[in-house]
C-alpha atoms as a PDB file:
ATOM      1  CA  MET A   1     -45.817  20.152 -15.059  1.00  0.00           C
ATOM      2  CA  ALA A   2     -48.039  23.017 -15.436  1.00  0.00           C
ATOM      3  CA  THR A   3     -45.612  25.641 -14.441  1.00  0.00           C
ATOM      4  CA  SER A   4     -42.605  24.215 -16.405  1.00  0.00           C
ATOM      5  CA  GLN A   5     -44.851  23.997 -19.312  1.00  0.00           C
ATOM      6  CA  GLY A   6     -45.659  27.490 -18.582  1.00  0.00           C
ATOM      7  CA  GLN A   7     -42.447  28.392 -18.517  1.00  0.00           C
ATOM      8  CA  ALA A   8     -41.246  26.676 -21.207  1.00  0.00           C
ATOM      9  CA  ASP A   9     -43.734  28.387 -22.959  1.00  0.00           C
ATOM     10  CA  ALA A  10     -43.094  31.405 -21.627  1.00  0.00           C
ATOM     11  CA  GLU A  11     -39.216  31.537 -21.978  1.00  0.00           C
ATOM     12  CA  LEU A  12     -39.864  30.032 -26.216  1.00  0.00           C
ATOM     13  CA  GLN A  13     -42.595  33.498 -26.302  1.00  0.00           C
ATOM     14  CA  GLU A  14     -39.219  34.913 -25.236  1.00  0.00           C
ATOM     15  CA  PHE A  15     -36.793  33.389 -27.804  1.00  0.00           C
ATOM     16  CA  PHE A  16     -39.171  34.406 -30.392  1.00  0.00           C
ATOM     17  CA  LYS A  17     -39.609  37.611 -29.256  1.00  0.00           C
ATOM     18  CA  ASN A  18     -35.838  37.645 -29.215  1.00  0.00           C
ATOM     19  CA  LYS A  19     -35.134  36.378 -32.840  1.00  0.00           C
ATOM     20  CA  GLU A  20     -37.703  38.531 -33.870  1.00  0.00           C
ATOM     21  CA  ASP A  21     -35.873  41.844 -32.835  1.00  0.00           C
ATOM     22  CA  VAL A  22     -32.471  40.239 -34.247  1.00  0.00           C
ATOM     23  CA  GLY A  23     -34.634  39.491 -37.401  1.00  0.00           C
ATOM     24  CA  ARG A  24     -35.972  43.167 -37.603  1.00  0.00           C
ATOM     25  CA  ALA A  25     -32.432  44.730 -36.942  1.00  0.00           C
ATOM     26  CA  ILE A  26     -30.940  42.568 -39.484  1.00  0.00           C
ATOM     27  CA  LEU A  27     -34.072  43.413 -41.828  1.00  0.00           C
ATOM     28  CA  GLN A  28     -33.154  47.311 -41.465  1.00  0.00           C
ATOM     29  CA  SER A  29     -29.659  47.115 -41.307  1.00  0.00           C
ATOM     30  CA  ASP A  30     -30.324  44.823 -45.044  1.00  0.00           C
ATOM     31  CA  GLU A  31     -32.369  48.033 -45.683  1.00  0.00           C
ATOM     32  CA  ALA A  32     -30.009  50.577 -44.688  1.00  0.00           C
ATOM     33  CA  LEU A  33     -27.337  48.841 -46.590  1.00  0.00           C
ATOM     34  CA  THR A  34     -29.442  48.215 -49.711  1.00  0.00           C
ATOM     35  CA  GLU A  35     -30.208  51.651 -49.598  1.00  0.00           C
ATOM     36  CA  LYS A  36     -26.468  52.727 -49.232  1.00  0.00           C
ATOM     37  CA  GLU A  37     -25.253  50.606 -52.382  1.00  0.00           C
ATOM     38  CA  ARG A  38     -27.833  52.056 -54.411  1.00  0.00           C
ATOM     39  CA  GLU A  39     -26.611  55.465 -53.655  1.00  0.00           C
ATOM     40  CA  ALA A  40     -23.320  54.764 -54.462  1.00  0.00           C
ATOM     41  CA  ALA A  41     -24.507  53.180 -57.833  1.00  0.00           C
ATOM     42  CA  ASP A  42     -26.135  56.143 -58.543  1.00  0.00           C
ATOM     43  CA  ALA A  43     -23.241  58.394 -57.189  1.00  0.00           C
ATOM     44  CA  LYS A  44     -21.320  56.221 -59.864  1.00  0.00           C
ATOM     45  CA  ALA A  45     -23.483  56.222 -62.611  1.00  0.00           C
ATOM     46  CA  ARG A  46     -23.669  60.228 -62.078  1.00  0.00           C
ATOM     47  CA  ALA A  47     -19.721  60.467 -61.774  1.00  0.00           C
ATOM     48  CA  GLU A  48     -19.173  58.576 -65.055  1.00  0.00           C
ATOM     49  CA  GLU A  49     -22.165  60.392 -67.077  1.00  0.00           C
ATOM     50  CA  ALA A  50     -20.132  63.589 -65.663  1.00  0.00           C
ATOM     51  CA  GLU A  51     -16.844  62.285 -66.843  1.00  0.00           C
ATOM     52  CA  ARG A  52     -18.895  61.026 -70.463  1.00  0.00           C
ATOM     53  CA  LYS A  53     -19.963  64.771 -71.229  1.00  0.00           C
ATOM     54  CA  ASN A  54     -16.682  66.254 -69.938  1.00  0.00           C
ATOM     55  CA  GLU A  55     -14.918  63.980 -72.920  1.00  0.00           C
ATOM     56  CA  ILE A  56     -17.656  64.885 -75.400  1.00  0.00           C
ATOM     57  CA  GLN A  57     -17.282  68.650 -74.864  1.00  0.00           C
ATOM     58  CA  ARG A  58     -12.814  68.113 -74.576  1.00  0.00           C
ATOM     59  CA  ARG A  59     -13.127  66.504 -77.905  1.00  0.00           C
ATOM     60  CA  ARG A  60     -15.591  68.679 -79.120  1.00  0.00           C
ATOM     61  CA  GLN A  61     -13.410  72.085 -77.765  1.00  0.00           C
ATOM     62  CA  GLU A  62     -10.492  69.863 -79.990  1.00  0.00           C
ATOM     63  CA  ASP A  63     -12.247  70.060 -82.832  1.00  0.00           C
ATOM     64  CA  LEU A  64     -13.301  73.473 -82.496  1.00  0.00           C
ATOM     65  CA  GLU A  65      -9.338  74.669 -82.282  1.00  0.00           C
ATOM     66  CA  GLN A  66      -8.323  72.160 -84.891  1.00  0.00           C
ATOM     67  CA  LYS A  67     -10.753  74.368 -87.267  1.00  0.00           C
ATOM     68  CA  LEU A  68      -9.633  77.305 -86.155  1.00  0.00           C
ATOM     69  CA  GLU A  69      -5.936  76.409 -86.900  1.00  0.00           C
ATOM     70  CA  ASP A  70      -6.840  75.034 -89.745  1.00  0.00           C
ATOM     71  CA  GLN A  71      -8.810  78.146 -91.211  1.00  0.00           C
ATOM     72  CA  ARG A  72      -5.918  80.277 -89.724  1.00  0.00           C
ATOM     73  CA  ARG A  73      -3.082  78.742 -91.855  1.00  0.00           C
ATOM     74  CA  SER A  74      -5.792  78.801 -94.653  1.00  0.00           C
ATOM     75  CA  HIS A  75      -6.001  82.191 -94.196  1.00  0.00           C
ATOM     76  CA  GLU A  76      -2.205  82.954 -94.101  1.00  0.00           C
ATOM     77  CA  ALA A  77      -1.830  80.860 -97.039  1.00  0.00           C
ATOM     78  CA  ASN A  78      -4.417  82.972 -99.304  1.00  0.00           C
ATOM     79  CA  ILE A  79      -2.940  86.309 -97.890  1.00  0.00           C
ATOM     80  CA  GLN A  80       0.545  85.246 -98.558  1.00  0.00           C
ATOM     81  CA  TYR A  81      -0.858  84.292-102.151  1.00  0.00           C
ATOM     82  CA  LEU A  82      -2.524  87.644-102.902  1.00  0.00           C
ATOM     83  CA  LYS A  83       0.599  89.825-101.706  1.00  0.00           C
ATOM     84  CA  GLU A  84       2.614  87.062-104.473  1.00  0.00           C
ATOM     85  CA  LYS A  85       0.352  87.345-106.986  1.00  0.00           C
ATOM     86  CA  MET A  86      -0.127  91.508-106.253  1.00  0.00           C
ATOM     87  CA  GLU A  87       3.899  91.737-106.800  1.00  0.00           C
ATOM     88  CA  GLY A  88       3.692  89.721-109.889  1.00  0.00           C
ATOM     89  CA  ASP A  89       1.087  92.253-111.447  1.00  0.00           C
ATOM     90  CA  ARG A  90       3.427  94.712-110.033  1.00  0.00           C
ATOM     91  CA  GLU A  91       6.587  93.400-112.027  1.00  0.00           C
ATOM     92  CA  LYS A  92       4.415  92.718-114.905  1.00  0.00           C
ATOM     93  CA  MET A  93       3.063  95.894-115.026  1.00  0.00           C
ATOM     94  CA  LEU A  94       6.685  97.531-114.742  1.00  0.00           C
ATOM     95  CA  LYS A  95       8.165  95.367-117.677  1.00  0.00           C
ATOM     96  CA  GLU A  96       5.384  96.323-119.946  1.00  0.00           C
ATOM     97  CA  GLN A  97       5.631 100.019-118.694  1.00  0.00           C
ATOM     98  CA  ASN A  98       9.343 100.217-119.471  1.00  0.00           C
ATOM     99  CA  LYS A  99       8.863  98.142-122.924  1.00  0.00           C
ATOM    100  CA  MET A 100       6.219 100.943-123.702  1.00  0.00           C
ATOM    101  CA  LEU A 101       8.779 103.776-122.526  1.00  0.00           C
ATOM    102  CA  GLU A 102      11.725 102.638-124.524  1.00  0.00           C
ATOM    103  CA  SER A 103       9.317 102.233-127.880  1.00  0.00           C
ATOM    104  CA  LYS A 104       8.414 105.745-126.944  1.00  0.00           C
ATOM    105  CA  LEU A 105      11.903 107.199-126.566  1.00  0.00           C
ATOM    106  CA  ARG A 106      13.418 105.144-129.805  1.00  0.00           C
ATOM    107  CA  GLU A 107       9.946 106.632-131.627  1.00  0.00           C
ATOM    108  CA  GLN A 108      11.287 110.419-130.296  1.00  0.00           C
ATOM    109  CA  ARG A 109      14.845 109.874-131.148  1.00  0.00           C
ATOM    110  CA  THR A 110      13.497 108.590-134.323  1.00  0.00           C
ATOM    111  CA  MET A 111      11.158 112.124-134.552  1.00  0.00           C
ATOM    112  CA  LEU A 112      14.095 114.198-133.686  1.00  0.00           C
ATOM    113  CA  GLU A 113      16.324 112.859-136.655  1.00  0.00           C
ATOM    114  CA  ALA A 114      13.772 113.687-138.756  1.00  0.00           C
ATOM    115  CA  GLY A 115      12.273 117.033-137.814  1.00  0.00           C
ATOM    116  CA  PHE A 116       9.215 116.694-136.061  1.00  0.00           C
ATOM    117  CA  LYS A 117       9.666 118.893-132.988  1.00  0.00           C
ATOM    118  CA  LYS A 118       6.037 118.773-132.793  1.00  0.00           C
ATOM    119  CA  HIS A 119       5.401 115.331-132.210  1.00  0.00           C
ATOM    120  CA  SER A 120       8.863 114.854-130.586  1.00  0.00           C
ATOM    121  CA  ASP A 121       7.584 117.202-127.710  1.00  0.00           C
ATOM    122  CA  GLN A 122       4.140 114.920-127.288  1.00  0.00           C
ATOM    123  CA  LEU A 123       6.261 112.014-127.145  1.00  0.00           C
ATOM    124  CA  ASN A 124       8.025 114.167-124.707  1.00  0.00           C
ATOM    125  CA  GLU A 125       4.522 114.542-122.519  1.00  0.00           C
ATOM    126  CA  GLU A 126       4.015 111.067-122.823  1.00  0.00           C
ATOM    127  CA  ILE A 127       7.195 109.538-121.579  1.00  0.00           C
ATOM    128  CA  GLY A 128       6.973 111.501-118.517  1.00  0.00           C
ATOM    129  CA  GLN A 129       3.430 110.427-118.166  1.00  0.00           C
ATOM    130  CA  LEU A 130       4.772 106.809-118.286  1.00  0.00           C
ATOM    131  CA  ARG A 131       8.001 107.219-116.239  1.00  0.00           C
ATOM    132  CA  ARG A 132       5.186 108.909-113.270  1.00  0.00           C
ATOM    133  CA  GLN A 133       3.237 105.950-113.724  1.00  0.00           C
ATOM    134  CA  SER A 134       6.044 103.740-113.058  1.00  0.00           C
ATOM    135  CA  GLU A 135       7.239 105.379-110.259  1.00  0.00           C
ATOM    136  CA  ASN A 136       4.325 105.031-108.948  1.00  0.00           C
ATOM    137  CA  VAL A 137       3.999 101.478-109.531  1.00  0.00           C
ATOM    138  CA  ARG A 138       7.594 100.826-107.736  1.00  0.00           C
ATOM    139  CA  LYS A 139       5.745 102.675-104.828  1.00  0.00           C
ATOM    140  CA  PRO A 140       4.734 100.350-101.867  1.00  0.00           C
ATOM    141  CA  SER A 141       0.902  99.720-102.405  1.00  0.00           C
ATOM    142  CA  TRP A 142      -1.693 101.531-100.218  1.00  0.00           C
ATOM    143  CA  LEU A 143      -3.364  97.512-101.108  1.00  0.00           C
ATOM    144  CA  SER A 144      -0.672  95.613 -99.091  1.00  0.00           C
ATOM    145  CA  ASP A 145      -1.355  97.916 -95.767  1.00  0.00           C
ATOM    146  CA  ILE A 146      -5.055  96.967 -96.572  1.00  0.00           C
ATOM    147  CA  LEU A 147      -4.531  93.260 -97.472  1.00  0.00           C
ATOM    148  CA  ASP A 148      -2.605  93.140 -93.649  1.00  0.00           C
ATOM    149  CA  ALA A 149      -5.236  94.875 -92.123  1.00  0.00           C
ATOM    150  CA  ALA A 150      -7.909  92.725 -93.233  1.00  0.00           C
ATOM    151  CA  SER A 151      -6.007  90.025 -92.223  1.00  0.00           C
ATOM    152  CA  LEU A 152      -6.587  90.889 -88.658  1.00  0.00           C
ATOM    153  CA  VAL A 153      -9.681  92.289 -89.245  1.00  0.00           C
ATOM    154  CA  LEU A 154     -11.555  89.913 -91.121  1.00  0.00           C
ATOM    155  CA  PRO A 155      -9.858  86.280 -91.050  1.00  0.00           C
ATOM    156  CA  GLY A 156     -14.139  85.281 -91.363  1.00  0.00           C
ATOM    157  CA  CYS A 157     -14.819  87.489 -94.958  1.00  0.00           C
ATOM    158  CA  PHE A 158     -11.789  86.676 -96.530  1.00  0.00           C
ATOM    159  CA  GLY A 159     -13.022  85.324-100.235  1.00  0.00           C
ATOM    160  CA  LYS A 160     -14.835  88.246-100.390  1.00  0.00           C
ATOM    161  CA  ALA A 161     -11.828  90.869 -99.209  1.00  0.00           C
ATOM    162  CA  VAL A 162      -9.832  89.021-102.093  1.00  0.00           C
ATOM    163  CA  GLY A 163     -12.705  89.772-104.944  1.00  0.00           C
ATOM    164  CA  ILE A 164     -12.636  93.165-103.838  1.00  0.00           C
ATOM    165  CA  VAL A 165      -8.559  93.891-103.800  1.00  0.00           C
ATOM    166  CA  SER A 166      -8.735  91.843-107.075  1.00  0.00           C
ATOM    167  CA  ASN A 167     -11.278  93.999-108.396  1.00  0.00           C
ATOM    168  CA  LEU A 168      -9.332  96.929-107.081  1.00  0.00           C
ATOM    169  CA  PHE A 169      -5.850  96.031-108.573  1.00  0.00           C
ATOM    170  CA  ARG A 170      -7.326  95.832-111.972  1.00  0.00           C
ATOM    171  CA  ARG A 171      -8.495  98.931-112.261  1.00  0.00           C
ATOM    172  CA  LEU A 172      -5.175 100.639-111.449  1.00  0.00           C
END
């Protein structure tokens, strides 16, 4: 019985040793699996964060592109308005000069009829000057060329450019 007891104890010890080895192997497998799950969760979190950052960047890019497009449209509208205003001012100036010219011509005719040759010659000189001014106004304006160039070069400084051009136009 002592040998069978010893043999049973040895088998029991062998059984517990095998169970302990299996338990360690299961524990190592569980720890390795847990580590892989943690790495997968970390990788997923990093991927989600990268996707979120990409989405934020994409939205910022879209906003910037929209702002630039709005600014371009506004700039073009301002250039068009300024060109139309300059054309209107030029037409108005031509009408005023034509009225002045007609008035001087009538005055000259009256003076010639009344015999005032010297005054008529002075009026003739003023008429020539008015005609030259009218021709200069009719010619394409160099300001239009400047505006076209400025629209390409200075889109951010458009407000200042409008002010400068308006001041130049008023001086003419």
